[in-house]
Short mmCIF file of N, CA and C in Angstrom, two decimals:
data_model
loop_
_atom_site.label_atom_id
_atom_site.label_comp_id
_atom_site.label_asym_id
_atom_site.label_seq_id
_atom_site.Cartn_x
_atom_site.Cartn_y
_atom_site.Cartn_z
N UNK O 1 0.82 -1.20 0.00
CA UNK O 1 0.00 0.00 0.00
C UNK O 1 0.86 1.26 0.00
N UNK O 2 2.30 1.44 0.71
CA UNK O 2 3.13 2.75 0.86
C UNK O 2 3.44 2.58 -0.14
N UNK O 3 3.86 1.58 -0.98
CA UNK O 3 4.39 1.62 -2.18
C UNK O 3 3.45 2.12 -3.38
N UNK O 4 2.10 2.02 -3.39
CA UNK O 4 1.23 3.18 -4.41
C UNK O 4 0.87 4.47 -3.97
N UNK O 5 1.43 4.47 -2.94
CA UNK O 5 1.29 6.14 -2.31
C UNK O 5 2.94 6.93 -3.11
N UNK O 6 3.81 6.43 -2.70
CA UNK O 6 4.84 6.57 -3.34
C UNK O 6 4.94 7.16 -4.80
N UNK O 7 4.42 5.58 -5.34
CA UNK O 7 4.10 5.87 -6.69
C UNK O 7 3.38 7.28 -7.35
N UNK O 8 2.07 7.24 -6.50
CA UNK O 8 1.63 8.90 -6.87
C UNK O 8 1.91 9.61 -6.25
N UNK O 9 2.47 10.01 -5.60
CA UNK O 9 3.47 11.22 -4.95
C UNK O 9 4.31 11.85 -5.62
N UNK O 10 5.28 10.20 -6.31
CA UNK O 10 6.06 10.75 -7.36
C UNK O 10 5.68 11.36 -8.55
N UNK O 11 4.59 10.71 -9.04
CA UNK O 11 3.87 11.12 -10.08
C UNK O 11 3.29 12.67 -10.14
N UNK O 12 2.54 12.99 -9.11
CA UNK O 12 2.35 14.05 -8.49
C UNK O 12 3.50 15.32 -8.87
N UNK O 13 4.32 14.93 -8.30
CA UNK O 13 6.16 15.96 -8.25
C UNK O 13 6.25 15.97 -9.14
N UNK O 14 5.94 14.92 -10.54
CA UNK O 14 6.48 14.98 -11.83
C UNK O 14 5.55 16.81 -12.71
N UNK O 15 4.14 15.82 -12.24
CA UNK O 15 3.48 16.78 -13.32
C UNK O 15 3.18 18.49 -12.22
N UNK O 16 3.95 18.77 -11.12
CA UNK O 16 4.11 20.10 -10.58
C UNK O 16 5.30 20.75 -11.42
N UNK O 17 6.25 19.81 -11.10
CA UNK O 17 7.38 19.99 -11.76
C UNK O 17 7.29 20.82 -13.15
N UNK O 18 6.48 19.83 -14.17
CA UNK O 18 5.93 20.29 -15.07
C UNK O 18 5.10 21.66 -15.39
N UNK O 19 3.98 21.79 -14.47
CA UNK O 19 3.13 22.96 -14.25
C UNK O 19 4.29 24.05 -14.58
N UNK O 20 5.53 24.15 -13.25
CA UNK O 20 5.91 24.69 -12.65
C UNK O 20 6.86 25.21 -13.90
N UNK O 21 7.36 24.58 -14.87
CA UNK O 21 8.45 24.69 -16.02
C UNK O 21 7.20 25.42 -17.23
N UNK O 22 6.12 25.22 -17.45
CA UNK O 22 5.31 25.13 -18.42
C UNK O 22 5.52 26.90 -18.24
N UNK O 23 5.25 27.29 -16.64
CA UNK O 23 4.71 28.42 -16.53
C UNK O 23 5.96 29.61 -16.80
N UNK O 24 7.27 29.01 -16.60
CA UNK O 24 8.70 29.39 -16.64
C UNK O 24 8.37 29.96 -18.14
N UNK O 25 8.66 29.26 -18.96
CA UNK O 25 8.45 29.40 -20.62
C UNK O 25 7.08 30.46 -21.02
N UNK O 26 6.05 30.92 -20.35
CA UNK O 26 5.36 32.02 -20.77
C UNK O 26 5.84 33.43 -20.25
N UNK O 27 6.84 32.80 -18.98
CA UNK O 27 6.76 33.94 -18.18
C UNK O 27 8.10 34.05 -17.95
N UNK O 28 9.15 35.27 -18.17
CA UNK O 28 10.31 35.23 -18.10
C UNK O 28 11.04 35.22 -16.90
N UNK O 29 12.12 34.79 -16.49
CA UNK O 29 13.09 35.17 -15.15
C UNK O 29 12.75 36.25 -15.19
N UNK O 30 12.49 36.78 -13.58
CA UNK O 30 12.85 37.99 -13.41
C UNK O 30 11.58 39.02 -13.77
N UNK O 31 10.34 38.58 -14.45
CA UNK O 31 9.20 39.20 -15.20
C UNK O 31 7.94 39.32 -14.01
N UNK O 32 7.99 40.15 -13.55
CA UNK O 32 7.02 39.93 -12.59
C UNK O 32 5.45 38.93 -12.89
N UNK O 33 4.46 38.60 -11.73
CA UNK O 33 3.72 38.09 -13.30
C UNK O 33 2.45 38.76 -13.05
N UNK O 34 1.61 38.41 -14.28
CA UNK O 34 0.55 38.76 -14.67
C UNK O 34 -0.50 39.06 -13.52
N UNK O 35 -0.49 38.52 -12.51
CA UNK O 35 -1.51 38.87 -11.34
C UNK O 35 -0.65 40.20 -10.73
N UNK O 36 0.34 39.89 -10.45
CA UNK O 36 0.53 41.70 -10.15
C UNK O 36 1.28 42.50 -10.70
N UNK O 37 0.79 42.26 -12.26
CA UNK O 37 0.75 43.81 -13.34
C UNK O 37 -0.71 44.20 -12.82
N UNK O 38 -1.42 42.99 -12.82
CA UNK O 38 -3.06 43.32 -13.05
C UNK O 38 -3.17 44.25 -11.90
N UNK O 39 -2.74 43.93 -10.56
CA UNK O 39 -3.25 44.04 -9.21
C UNK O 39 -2.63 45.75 -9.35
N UNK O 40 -1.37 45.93 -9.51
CA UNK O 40 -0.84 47.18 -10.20
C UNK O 40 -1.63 48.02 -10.57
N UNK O 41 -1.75 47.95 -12.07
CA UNK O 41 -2.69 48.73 -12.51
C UNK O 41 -4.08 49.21 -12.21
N UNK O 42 -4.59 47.66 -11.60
CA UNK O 42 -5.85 48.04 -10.95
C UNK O 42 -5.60 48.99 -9.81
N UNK O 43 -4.52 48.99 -8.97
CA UNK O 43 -4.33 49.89 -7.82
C UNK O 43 -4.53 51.64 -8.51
N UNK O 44 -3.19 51.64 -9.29
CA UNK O 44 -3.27 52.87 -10.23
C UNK O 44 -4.69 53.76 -11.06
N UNK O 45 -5.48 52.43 -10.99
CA UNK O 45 -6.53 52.76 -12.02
C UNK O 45 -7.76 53.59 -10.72
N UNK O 46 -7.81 52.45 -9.82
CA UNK O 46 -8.71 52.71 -8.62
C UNK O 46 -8.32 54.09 -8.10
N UNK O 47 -7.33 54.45 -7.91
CA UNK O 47 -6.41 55.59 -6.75
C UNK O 47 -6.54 56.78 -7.81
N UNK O 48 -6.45 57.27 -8.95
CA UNK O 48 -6.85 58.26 -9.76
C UNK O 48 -8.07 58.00 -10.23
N UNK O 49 -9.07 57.34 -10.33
CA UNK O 49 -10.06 57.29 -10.50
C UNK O 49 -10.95 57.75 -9.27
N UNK O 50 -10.83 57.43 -8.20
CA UNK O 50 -11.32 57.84 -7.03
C UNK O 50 -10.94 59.35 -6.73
N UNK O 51 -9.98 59.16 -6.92
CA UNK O 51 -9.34 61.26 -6.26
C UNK O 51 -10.15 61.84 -7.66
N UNK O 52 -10.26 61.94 -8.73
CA UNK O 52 -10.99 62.18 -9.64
C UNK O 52 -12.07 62.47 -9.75
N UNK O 53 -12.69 61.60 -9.11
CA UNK O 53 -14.33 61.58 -8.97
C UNK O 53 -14.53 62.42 -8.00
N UNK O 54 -13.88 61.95 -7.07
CA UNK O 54 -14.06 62.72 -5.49
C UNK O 54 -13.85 64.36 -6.13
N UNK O 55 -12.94 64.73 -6.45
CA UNK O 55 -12.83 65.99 -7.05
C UNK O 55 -14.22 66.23 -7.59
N UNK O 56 -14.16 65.71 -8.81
CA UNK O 56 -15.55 66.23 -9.47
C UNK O 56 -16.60 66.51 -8.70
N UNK O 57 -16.90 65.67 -8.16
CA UNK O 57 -18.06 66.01 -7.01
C UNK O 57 -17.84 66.51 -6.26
N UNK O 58 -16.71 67.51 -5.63
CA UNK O 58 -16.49 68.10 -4.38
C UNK O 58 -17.10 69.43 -4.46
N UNK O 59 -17.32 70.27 -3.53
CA UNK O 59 -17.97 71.25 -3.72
C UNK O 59 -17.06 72.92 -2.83
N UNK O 60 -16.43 72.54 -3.88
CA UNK O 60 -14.86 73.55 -3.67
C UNK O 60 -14.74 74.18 -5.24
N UNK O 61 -14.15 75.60 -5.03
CA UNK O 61 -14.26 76.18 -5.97
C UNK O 61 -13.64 75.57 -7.08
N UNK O 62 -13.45 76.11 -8.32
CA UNK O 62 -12.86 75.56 -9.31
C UNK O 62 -11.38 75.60 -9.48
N UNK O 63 -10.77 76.87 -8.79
CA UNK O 63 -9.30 77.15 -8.84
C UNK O 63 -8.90 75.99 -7.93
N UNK O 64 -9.32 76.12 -6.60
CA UNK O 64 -9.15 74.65 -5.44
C UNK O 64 -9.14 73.20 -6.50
N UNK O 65 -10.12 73.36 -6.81
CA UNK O 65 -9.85 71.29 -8.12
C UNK O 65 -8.71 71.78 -8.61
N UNK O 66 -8.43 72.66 -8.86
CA UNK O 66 -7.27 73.07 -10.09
C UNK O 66 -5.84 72.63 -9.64
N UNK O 67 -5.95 72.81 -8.13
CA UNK O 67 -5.11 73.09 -7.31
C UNK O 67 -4.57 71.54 -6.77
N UNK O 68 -5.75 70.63 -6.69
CA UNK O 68 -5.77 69.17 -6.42
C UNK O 68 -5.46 68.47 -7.57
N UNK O 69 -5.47 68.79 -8.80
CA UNK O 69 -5.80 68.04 -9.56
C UNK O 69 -4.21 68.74 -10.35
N UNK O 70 -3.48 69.48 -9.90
CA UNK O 70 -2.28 69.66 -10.57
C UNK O 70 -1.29 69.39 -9.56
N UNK O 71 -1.23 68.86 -8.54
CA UNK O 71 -0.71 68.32 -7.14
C UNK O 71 -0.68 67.00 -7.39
N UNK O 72 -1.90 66.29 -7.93
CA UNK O 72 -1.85 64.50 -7.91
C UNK O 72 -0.79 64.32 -9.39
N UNK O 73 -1.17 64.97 -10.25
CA UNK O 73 -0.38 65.13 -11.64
C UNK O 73 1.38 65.24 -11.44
N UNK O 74 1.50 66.20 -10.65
CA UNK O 74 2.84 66.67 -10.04
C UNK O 74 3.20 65.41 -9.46
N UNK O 75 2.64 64.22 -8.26
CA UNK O 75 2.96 63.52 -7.71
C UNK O 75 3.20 62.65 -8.32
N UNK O 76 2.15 62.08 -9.20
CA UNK O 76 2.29 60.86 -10.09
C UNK O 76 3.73 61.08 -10.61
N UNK O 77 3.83 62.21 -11.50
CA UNK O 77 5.20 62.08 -12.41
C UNK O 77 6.81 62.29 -11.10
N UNK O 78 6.52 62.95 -10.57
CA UNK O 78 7.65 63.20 -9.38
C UNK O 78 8.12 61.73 -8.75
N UNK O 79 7.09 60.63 -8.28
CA UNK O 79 7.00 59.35 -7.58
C UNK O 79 7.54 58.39 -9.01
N UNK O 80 7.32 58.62 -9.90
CA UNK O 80 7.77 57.45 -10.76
C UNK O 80 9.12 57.80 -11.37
N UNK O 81 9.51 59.54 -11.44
CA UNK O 81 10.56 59.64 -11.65
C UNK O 81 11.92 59.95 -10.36
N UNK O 82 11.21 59.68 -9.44
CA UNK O 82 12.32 59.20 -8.56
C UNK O 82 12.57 57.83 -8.41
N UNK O 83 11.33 56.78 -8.85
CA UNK O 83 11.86 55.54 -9.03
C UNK O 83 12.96 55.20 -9.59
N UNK O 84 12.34 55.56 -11.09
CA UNK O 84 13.35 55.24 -12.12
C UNK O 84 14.62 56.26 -11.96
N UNK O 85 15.25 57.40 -11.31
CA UNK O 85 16.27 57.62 -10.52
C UNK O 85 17.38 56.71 -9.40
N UNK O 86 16.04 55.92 -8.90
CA UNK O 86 16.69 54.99 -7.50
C UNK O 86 17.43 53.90 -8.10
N UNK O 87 16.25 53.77 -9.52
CA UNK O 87 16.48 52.20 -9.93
C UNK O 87 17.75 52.64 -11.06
N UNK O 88 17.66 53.34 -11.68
CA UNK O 88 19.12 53.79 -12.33
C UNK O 88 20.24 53.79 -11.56
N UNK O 89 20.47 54.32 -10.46
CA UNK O 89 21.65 54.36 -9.77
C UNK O 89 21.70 53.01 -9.11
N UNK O 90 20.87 52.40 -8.49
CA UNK O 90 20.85 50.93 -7.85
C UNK O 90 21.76 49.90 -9.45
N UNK O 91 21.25 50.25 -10.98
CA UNK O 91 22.08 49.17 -11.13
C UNK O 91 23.32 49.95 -12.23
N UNK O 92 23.78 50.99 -11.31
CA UNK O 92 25.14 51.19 -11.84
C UNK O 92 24.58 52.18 -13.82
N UNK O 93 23.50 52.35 -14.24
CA UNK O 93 23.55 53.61 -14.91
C UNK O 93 24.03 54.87 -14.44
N UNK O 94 24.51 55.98 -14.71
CA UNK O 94 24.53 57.05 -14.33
C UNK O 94 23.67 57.86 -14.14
N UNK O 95 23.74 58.72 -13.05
CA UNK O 95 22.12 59.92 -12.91
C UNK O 95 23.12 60.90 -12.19
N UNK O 96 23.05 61.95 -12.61
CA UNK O 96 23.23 62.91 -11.86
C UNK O 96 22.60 63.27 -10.69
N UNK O 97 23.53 63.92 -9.91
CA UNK O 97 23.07 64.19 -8.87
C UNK O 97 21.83 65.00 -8.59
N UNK O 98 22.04 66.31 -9.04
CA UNK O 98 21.43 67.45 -9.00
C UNK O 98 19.69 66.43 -9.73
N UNK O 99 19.82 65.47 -10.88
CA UNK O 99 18.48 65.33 -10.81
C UNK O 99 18.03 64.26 -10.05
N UNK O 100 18.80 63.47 -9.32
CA UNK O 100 18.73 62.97 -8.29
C UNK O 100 17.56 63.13 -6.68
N UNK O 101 18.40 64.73 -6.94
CA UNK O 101 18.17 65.28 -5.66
C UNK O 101 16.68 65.46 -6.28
N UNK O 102 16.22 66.55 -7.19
CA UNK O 102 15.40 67.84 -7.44
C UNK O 102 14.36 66.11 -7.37
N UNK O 103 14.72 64.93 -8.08
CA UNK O 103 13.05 63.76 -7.80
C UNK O 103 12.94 63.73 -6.42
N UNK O 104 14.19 63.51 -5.39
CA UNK O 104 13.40 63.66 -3.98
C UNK O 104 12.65 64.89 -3.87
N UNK O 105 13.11 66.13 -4.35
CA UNK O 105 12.81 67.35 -3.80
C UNK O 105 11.35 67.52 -4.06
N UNK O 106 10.76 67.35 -5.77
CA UNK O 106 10.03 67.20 -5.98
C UNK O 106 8.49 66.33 -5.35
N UNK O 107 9.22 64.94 -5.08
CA UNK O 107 8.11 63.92 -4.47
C UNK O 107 7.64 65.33 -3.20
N UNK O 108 8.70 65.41 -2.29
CA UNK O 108 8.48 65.61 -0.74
C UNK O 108 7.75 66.84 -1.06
N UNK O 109 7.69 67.68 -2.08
CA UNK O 109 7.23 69.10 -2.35
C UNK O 109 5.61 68.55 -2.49
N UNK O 110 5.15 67.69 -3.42
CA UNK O 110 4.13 67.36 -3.70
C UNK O 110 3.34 66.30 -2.79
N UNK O 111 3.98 66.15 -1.96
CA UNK O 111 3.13 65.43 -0.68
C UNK O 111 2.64 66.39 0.34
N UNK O 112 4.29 67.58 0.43
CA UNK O 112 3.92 68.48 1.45
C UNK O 112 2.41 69.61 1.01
N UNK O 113 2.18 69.75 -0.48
CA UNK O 113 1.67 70.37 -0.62
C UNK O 113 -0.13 70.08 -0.85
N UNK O 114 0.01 68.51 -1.21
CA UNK O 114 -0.76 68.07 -0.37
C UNK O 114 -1.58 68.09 0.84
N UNK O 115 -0.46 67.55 1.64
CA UNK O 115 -0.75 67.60 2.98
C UNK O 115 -0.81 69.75 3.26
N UNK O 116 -0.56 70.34 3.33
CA UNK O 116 -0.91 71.67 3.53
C UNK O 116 -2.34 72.03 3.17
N UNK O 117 -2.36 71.83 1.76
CA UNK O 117 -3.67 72.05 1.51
C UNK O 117 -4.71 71.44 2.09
N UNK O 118 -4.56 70.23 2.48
CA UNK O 118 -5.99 69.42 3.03
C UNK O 118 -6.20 69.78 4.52
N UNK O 119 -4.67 70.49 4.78
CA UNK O 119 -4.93 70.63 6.21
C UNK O 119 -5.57 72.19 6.16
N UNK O 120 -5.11 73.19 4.97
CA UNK O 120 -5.75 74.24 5.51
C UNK O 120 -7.30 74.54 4.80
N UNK O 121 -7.93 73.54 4.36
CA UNK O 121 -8.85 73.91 3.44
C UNK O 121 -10.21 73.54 4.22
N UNK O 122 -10.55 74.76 4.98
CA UNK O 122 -12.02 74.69 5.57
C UNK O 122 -13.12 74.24 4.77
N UNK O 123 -13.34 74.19 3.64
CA UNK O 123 -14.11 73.86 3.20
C UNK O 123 -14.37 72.40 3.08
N UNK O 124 -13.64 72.07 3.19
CA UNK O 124 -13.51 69.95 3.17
C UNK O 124 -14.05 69.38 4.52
N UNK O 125 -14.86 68.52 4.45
CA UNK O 125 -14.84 67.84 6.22
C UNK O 125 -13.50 66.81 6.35
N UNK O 126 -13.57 66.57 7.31
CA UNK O 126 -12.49 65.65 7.46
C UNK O 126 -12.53 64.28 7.08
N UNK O 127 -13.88 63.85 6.56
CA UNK O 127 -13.84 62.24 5.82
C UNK O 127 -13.50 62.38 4.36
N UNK O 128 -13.66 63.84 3.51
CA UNK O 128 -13.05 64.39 2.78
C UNK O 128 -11.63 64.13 2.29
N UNK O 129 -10.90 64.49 3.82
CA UNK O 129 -9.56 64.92 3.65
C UNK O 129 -8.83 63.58 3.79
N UNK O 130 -9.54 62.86 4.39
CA UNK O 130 -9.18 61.45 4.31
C UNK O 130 -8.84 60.96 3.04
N UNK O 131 -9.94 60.98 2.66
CA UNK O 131 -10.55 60.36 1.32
C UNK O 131 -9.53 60.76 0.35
N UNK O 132 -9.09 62.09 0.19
CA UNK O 132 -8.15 62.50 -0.75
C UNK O 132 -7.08 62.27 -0.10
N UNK O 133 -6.19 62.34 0.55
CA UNK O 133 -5.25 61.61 1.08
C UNK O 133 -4.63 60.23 0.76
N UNK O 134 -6.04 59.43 1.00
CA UNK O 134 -6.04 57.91 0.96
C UNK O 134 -5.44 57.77 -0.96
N UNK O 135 -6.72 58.26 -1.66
CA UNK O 135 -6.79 58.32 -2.52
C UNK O 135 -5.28 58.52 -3.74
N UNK O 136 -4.98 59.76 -2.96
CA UNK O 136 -3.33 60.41 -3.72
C UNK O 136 -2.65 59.66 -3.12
N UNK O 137 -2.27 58.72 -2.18
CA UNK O 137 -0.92 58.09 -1.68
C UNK O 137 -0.88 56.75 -2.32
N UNK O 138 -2.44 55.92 -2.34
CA UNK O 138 -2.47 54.88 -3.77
C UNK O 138 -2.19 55.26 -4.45
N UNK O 139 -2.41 56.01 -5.40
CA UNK O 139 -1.93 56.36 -6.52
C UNK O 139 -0.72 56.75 -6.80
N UNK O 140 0.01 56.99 -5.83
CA UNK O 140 1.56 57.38 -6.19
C UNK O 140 1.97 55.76 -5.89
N UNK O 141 1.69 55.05 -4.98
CA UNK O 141 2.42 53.74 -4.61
C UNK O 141 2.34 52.85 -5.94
N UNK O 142 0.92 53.10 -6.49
CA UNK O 142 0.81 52.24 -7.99
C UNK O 142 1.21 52.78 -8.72
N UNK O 143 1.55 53.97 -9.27
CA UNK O 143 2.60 54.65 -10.20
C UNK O 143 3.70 53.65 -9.97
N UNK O 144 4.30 53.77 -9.10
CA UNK O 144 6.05 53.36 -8.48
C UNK O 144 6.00 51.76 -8.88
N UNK O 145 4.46 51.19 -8.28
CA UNK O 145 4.87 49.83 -9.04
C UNK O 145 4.33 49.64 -10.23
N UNK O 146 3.78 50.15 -11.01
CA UNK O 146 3.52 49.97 -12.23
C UNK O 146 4.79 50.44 -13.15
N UNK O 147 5.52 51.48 -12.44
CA UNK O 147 7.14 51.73 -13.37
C UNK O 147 7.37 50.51 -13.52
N UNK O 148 7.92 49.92 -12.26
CA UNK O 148 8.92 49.19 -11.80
C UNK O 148 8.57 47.79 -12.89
N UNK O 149 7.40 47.46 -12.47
CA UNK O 149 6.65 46.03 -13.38
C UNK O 149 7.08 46.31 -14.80
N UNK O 150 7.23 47.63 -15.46
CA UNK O 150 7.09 47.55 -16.79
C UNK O 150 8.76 48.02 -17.00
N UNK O 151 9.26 48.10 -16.08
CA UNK O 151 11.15 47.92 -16.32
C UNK O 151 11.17 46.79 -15.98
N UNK O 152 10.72 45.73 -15.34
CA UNK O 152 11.14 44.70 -14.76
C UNK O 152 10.64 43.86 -16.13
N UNK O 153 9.57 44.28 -16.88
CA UNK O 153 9.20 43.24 -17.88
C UNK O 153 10.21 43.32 -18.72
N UNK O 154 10.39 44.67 -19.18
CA UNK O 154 11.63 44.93 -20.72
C UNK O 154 12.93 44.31 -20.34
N UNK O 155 13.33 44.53 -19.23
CA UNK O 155 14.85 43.81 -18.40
C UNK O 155 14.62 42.13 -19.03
N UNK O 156 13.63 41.81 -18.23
CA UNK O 156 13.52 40.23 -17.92
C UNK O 156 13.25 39.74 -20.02
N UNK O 157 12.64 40.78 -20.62
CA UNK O 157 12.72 40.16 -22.19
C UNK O 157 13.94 40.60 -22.88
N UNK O 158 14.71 41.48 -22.30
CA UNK O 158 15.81 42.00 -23.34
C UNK O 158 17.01 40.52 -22.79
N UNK O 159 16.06 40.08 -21.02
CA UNK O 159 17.90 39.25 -21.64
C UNK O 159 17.41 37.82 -22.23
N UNK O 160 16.07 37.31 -22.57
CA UNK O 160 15.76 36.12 -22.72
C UNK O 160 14.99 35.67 -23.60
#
């Protein structure tokens, strides 16, 4: 009887083994995979779609949206281009310093200004300020990994 347990056990290991190689060959070393590009983008998609809406419907003047809505813009591009800064110097490309610095300077400018505004803007309640908060800090985190996924894809196909 241990001896047909054996038998499919081994059998078992064979065709994981298999699974496990099948899935190698669609999907490259190193390629992040397909559930979290998806999960990615969906983050990215959700987190500006929400601060978006929320905007639209807020009931703040028009210069104020103007003001939110060129702050999340500022962040998005500031957060992905300090990635691709980190991730340049992490594998030995060159980056200058000075633009080095100005992507930190930038991110921390567009969080602070953020955070200033939500803190001084009477007109918002505070499930509001949440809400946009919540909203703009997803969205910069899925920026950063949606770079990263789509350098990590071109890397993982340029070497294979």
């Amino acid at each position: 009887m241990s001896n047909d347990n054996e038998v499919l056990l081994d059998e078992e290991k064979r065709n994981d083994l298999k699974v496990k190689e099948e899935r190698k060959e669609v999907r490259k070393e190193g390629e992040p995979t397909a559930a979290f590009k998806g999960a990615s983008w969906a983050a990215l998609l959700v987190g500006v779609a929400s601060y978006l809406i929320g905007l639209f419907n807020a009931s703040m003047q028009l210069n104020e949206k103007g003001f939110y809505f060129a702050v999340l813009v500022f962040g998005l591009y500031s957060a992905i281009s300090l990635q691709k800064a980190v991730r340049d110097k992490d594998e030995g490309i060159p980056v200058t310093s000075i633009y080095y610095g100005i992507s930190w300077f930038a991110l921390i400018v567009s969080i602070a200004l953020m955070a200033i505004g939500l803190y001084n803007a009477g007109s918002i309640v505070l499930s509001e300020k949440g809400f946009f908060s919540m909203a703009f800090v997803l969205s910069l985190f899925a920026a950063i990994t949606v770079q990263k996924n789509i350098r990590d894809t071109q890397r993982a196909r340029e070497r294979g």
